[in-house]
Tab-separated table of C-alpha atoms in Angstrom:
chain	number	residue	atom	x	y	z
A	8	UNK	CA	-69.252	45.906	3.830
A	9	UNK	CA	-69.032	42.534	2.129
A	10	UNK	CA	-68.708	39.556	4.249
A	11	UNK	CA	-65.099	38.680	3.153
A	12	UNK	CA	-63.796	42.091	2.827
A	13	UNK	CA	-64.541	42.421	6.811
A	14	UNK	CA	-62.586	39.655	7.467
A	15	UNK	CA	-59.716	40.798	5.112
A	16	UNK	CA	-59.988	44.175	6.895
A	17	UNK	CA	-59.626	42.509	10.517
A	18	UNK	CA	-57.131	40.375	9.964
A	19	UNK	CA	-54.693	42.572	8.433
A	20	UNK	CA	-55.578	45.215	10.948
A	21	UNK	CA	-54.563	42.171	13.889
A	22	UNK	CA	-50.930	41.526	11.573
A	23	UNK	CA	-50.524	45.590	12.132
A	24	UNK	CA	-51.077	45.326	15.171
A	25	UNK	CA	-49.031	42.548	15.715
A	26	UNK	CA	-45.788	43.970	13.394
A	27	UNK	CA	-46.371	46.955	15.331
A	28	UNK	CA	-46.149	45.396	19.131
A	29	UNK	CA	-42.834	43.879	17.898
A	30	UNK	CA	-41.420	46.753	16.349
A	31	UNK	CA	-41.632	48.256	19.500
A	32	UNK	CA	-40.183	45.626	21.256
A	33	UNK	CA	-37.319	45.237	19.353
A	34	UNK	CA	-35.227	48.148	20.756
A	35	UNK	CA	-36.042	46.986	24.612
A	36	UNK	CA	-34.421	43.739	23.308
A	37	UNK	CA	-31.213	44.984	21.570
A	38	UNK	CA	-29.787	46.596	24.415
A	39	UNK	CA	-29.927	43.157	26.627
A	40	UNK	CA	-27.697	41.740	23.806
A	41	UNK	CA	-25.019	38.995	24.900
A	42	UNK	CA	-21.250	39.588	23.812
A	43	UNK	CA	-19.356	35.810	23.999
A	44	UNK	CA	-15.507	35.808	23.782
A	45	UNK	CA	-13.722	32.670	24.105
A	46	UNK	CA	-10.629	32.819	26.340
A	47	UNK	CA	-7.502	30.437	26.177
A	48	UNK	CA	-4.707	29.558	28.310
A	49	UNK	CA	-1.869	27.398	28.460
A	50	UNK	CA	0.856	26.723	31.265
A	51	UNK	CA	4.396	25.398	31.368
A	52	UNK	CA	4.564	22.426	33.496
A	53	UNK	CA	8.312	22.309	35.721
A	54	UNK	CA	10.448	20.794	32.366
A	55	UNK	CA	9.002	23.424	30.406
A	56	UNK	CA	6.515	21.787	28.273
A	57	UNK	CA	2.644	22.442	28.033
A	58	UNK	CA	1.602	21.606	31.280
A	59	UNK	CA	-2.168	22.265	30.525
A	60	UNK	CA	-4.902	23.938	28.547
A	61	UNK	CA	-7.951	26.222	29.850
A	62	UNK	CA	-10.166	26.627	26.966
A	63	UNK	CA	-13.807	29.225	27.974
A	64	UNK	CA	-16.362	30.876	25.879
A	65	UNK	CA	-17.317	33.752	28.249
A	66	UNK	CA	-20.625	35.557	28.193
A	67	UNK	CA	-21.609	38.558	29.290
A	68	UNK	CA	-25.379	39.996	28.820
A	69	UNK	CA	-26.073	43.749	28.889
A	70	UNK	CA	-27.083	43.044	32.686
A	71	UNK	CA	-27.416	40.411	34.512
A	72	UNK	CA	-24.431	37.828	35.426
A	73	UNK	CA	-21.537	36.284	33.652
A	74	UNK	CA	-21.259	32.811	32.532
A	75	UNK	CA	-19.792	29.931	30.036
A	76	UNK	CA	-21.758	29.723	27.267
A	77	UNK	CA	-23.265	25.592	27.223
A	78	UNK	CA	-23.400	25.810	23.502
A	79	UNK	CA	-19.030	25.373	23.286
A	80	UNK	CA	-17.034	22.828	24.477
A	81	UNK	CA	-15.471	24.504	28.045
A	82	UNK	CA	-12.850	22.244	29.154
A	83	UNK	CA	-9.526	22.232	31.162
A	84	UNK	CA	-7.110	19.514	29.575
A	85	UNK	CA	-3.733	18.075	31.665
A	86	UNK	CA	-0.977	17.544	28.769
A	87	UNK	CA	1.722	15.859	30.936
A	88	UNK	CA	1.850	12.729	33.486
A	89	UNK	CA	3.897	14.247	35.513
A	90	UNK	CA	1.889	14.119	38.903
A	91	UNK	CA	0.267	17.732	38.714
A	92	UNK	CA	-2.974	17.646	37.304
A	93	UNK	CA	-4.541	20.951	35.832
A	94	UNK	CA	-7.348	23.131	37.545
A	95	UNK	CA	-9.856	25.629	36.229
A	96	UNK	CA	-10.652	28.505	37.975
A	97	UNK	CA	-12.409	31.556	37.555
A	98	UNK	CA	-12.031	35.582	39.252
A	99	UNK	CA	-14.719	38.160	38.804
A	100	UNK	CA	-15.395	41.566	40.278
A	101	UNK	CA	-17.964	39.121	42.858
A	102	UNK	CA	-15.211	36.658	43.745
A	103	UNK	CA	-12.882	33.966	43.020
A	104	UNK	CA	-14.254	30.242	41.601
A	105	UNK	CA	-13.052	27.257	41.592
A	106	UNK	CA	-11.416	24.566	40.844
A	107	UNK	CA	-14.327	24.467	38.254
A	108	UNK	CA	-12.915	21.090	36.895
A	109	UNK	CA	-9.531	18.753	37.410
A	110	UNK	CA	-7.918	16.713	34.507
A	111	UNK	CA	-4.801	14.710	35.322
A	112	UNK	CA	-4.407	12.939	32.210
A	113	UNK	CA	-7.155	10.421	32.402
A	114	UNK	CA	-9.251	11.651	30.204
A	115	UNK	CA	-7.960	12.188	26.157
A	116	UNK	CA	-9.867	15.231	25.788
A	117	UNK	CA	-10.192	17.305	28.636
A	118	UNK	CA	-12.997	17.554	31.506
A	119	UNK	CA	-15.643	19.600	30.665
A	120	UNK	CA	-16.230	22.537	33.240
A	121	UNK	CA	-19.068	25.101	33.585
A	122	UNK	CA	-19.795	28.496	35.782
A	123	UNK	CA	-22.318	31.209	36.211
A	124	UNK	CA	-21.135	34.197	38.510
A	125	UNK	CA	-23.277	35.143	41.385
A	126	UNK	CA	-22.926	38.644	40.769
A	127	UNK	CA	-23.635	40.819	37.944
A	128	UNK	CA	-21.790	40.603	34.722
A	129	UNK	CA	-19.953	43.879	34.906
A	130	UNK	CA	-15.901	43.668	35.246
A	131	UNK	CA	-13.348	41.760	34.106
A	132	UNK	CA	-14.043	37.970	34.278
A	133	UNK	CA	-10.035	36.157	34.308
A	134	UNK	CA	-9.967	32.309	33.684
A	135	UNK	CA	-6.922	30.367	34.853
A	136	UNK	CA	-5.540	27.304	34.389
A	137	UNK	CA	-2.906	25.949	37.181
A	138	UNK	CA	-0.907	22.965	37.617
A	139	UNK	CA	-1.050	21.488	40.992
A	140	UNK	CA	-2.899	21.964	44.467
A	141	UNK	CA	-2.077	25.351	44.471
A	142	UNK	CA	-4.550	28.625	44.205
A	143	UNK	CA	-4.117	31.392	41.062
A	144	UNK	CA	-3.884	33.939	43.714
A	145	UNK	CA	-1.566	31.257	45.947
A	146	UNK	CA	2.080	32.724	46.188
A	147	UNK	CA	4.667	30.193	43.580
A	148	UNK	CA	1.438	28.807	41.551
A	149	UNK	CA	2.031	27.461	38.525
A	150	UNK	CA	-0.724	29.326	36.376
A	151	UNK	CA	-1.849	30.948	33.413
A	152	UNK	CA	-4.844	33.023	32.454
A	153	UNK	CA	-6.731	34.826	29.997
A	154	UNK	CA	-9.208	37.423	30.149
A	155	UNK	CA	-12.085	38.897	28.949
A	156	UNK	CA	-13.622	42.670	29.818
C-alpha cells in the first residue's frame, strides 16, 4: 500500500470510529434532556393594586434536581411603597425555600434571586411571591404563585 493511501485509510477509519462513539452516545444523552418553563406571578397589595411580581425560569433535567435557569433574568419586583415589600419563595416535593430575595421598592427593576433544590427534580416545583413578613403557607398571607410540573 502506497504511503499516502495508508494514511488516508487510517484516518478515515479514526473519523468512523469517532462518528461512531458519538452516535452511540447520543441516545444516553437525549434522555437527560432539560425542560425550562418560566413561571409568573403577581399579587394584589391591600388597595388592590399590583402589589408585586415573581418572575422564574424553572428547570428540570431528566434526573437530578430542580433549579432557576442563570441564563434569564429571575427576579422578584415590589410595585407599591406601601410598607410591605415582596418575597420570593419556592415549595418542592423536598421542602419549602425561601425568602429567595426581598424588593421593597428600592431597586427600579427588581432583585435578582436564584435556587437549586436539594432534592431531586421530580414533582411540582410552586414559586410565590408574597407581600409582607408573612410565609406562603402562613395563615392570611398575602401571596400568589405559579407553577410548574
Amino acid at each position: 500500500m502506497a504511503r499516502g493511501t495508508w494514511r488516508a485509510t487510517a484516518s478515515l477509519t479514526g473519523v468512523t470510529t469517532a462518528l461512531f462513539a458519538l452516535g452511540v452516545a447520543l441516545p444516553a444523552q437525549a434522555h437527560a434532556a432539560v425542560r425550562c418553563e418560566t413561571v409568573r406571578a403577581t399579587v394584589a397589595n391591600s388597595q388592590g393594586l399590583s402589589g408585586g411580581t415573581v418572575r422564574a425560569t424553572v428547570c428540570k433535567p431528566g434526573s437530578g434536581h430542580a433549579y432557576f435557569d442563570d441564563g434569564y433574568y429571575n427576579y422578584v419586583q415590589d410595585h407599591q411603597a406601601d410598607g410591605a415589600a415582596a418575597r420570593a419563595y419556592v415549595v418542592d416535593a423536598n421542602g419549602r425555600y425561601g425568602p429567595l430575595a426581598v424588593d421593597d421598592t428600592s431597586t427600579s427593576g427588581g432583585e435578582p434571586m436564584s435556587w437549586e433544590s436539594n432534592g431531586s427534580g421530580s414533582g411540582t416545583v410552586r414559586v410565590y411571591v408574597c407581600l409582607g413578613k408573612k410565609y406562603p403557607w402562613d395563615s392570611g398571607s398575602r401571596c400568589a404563585s405559579d407553577s410548574m410540573s
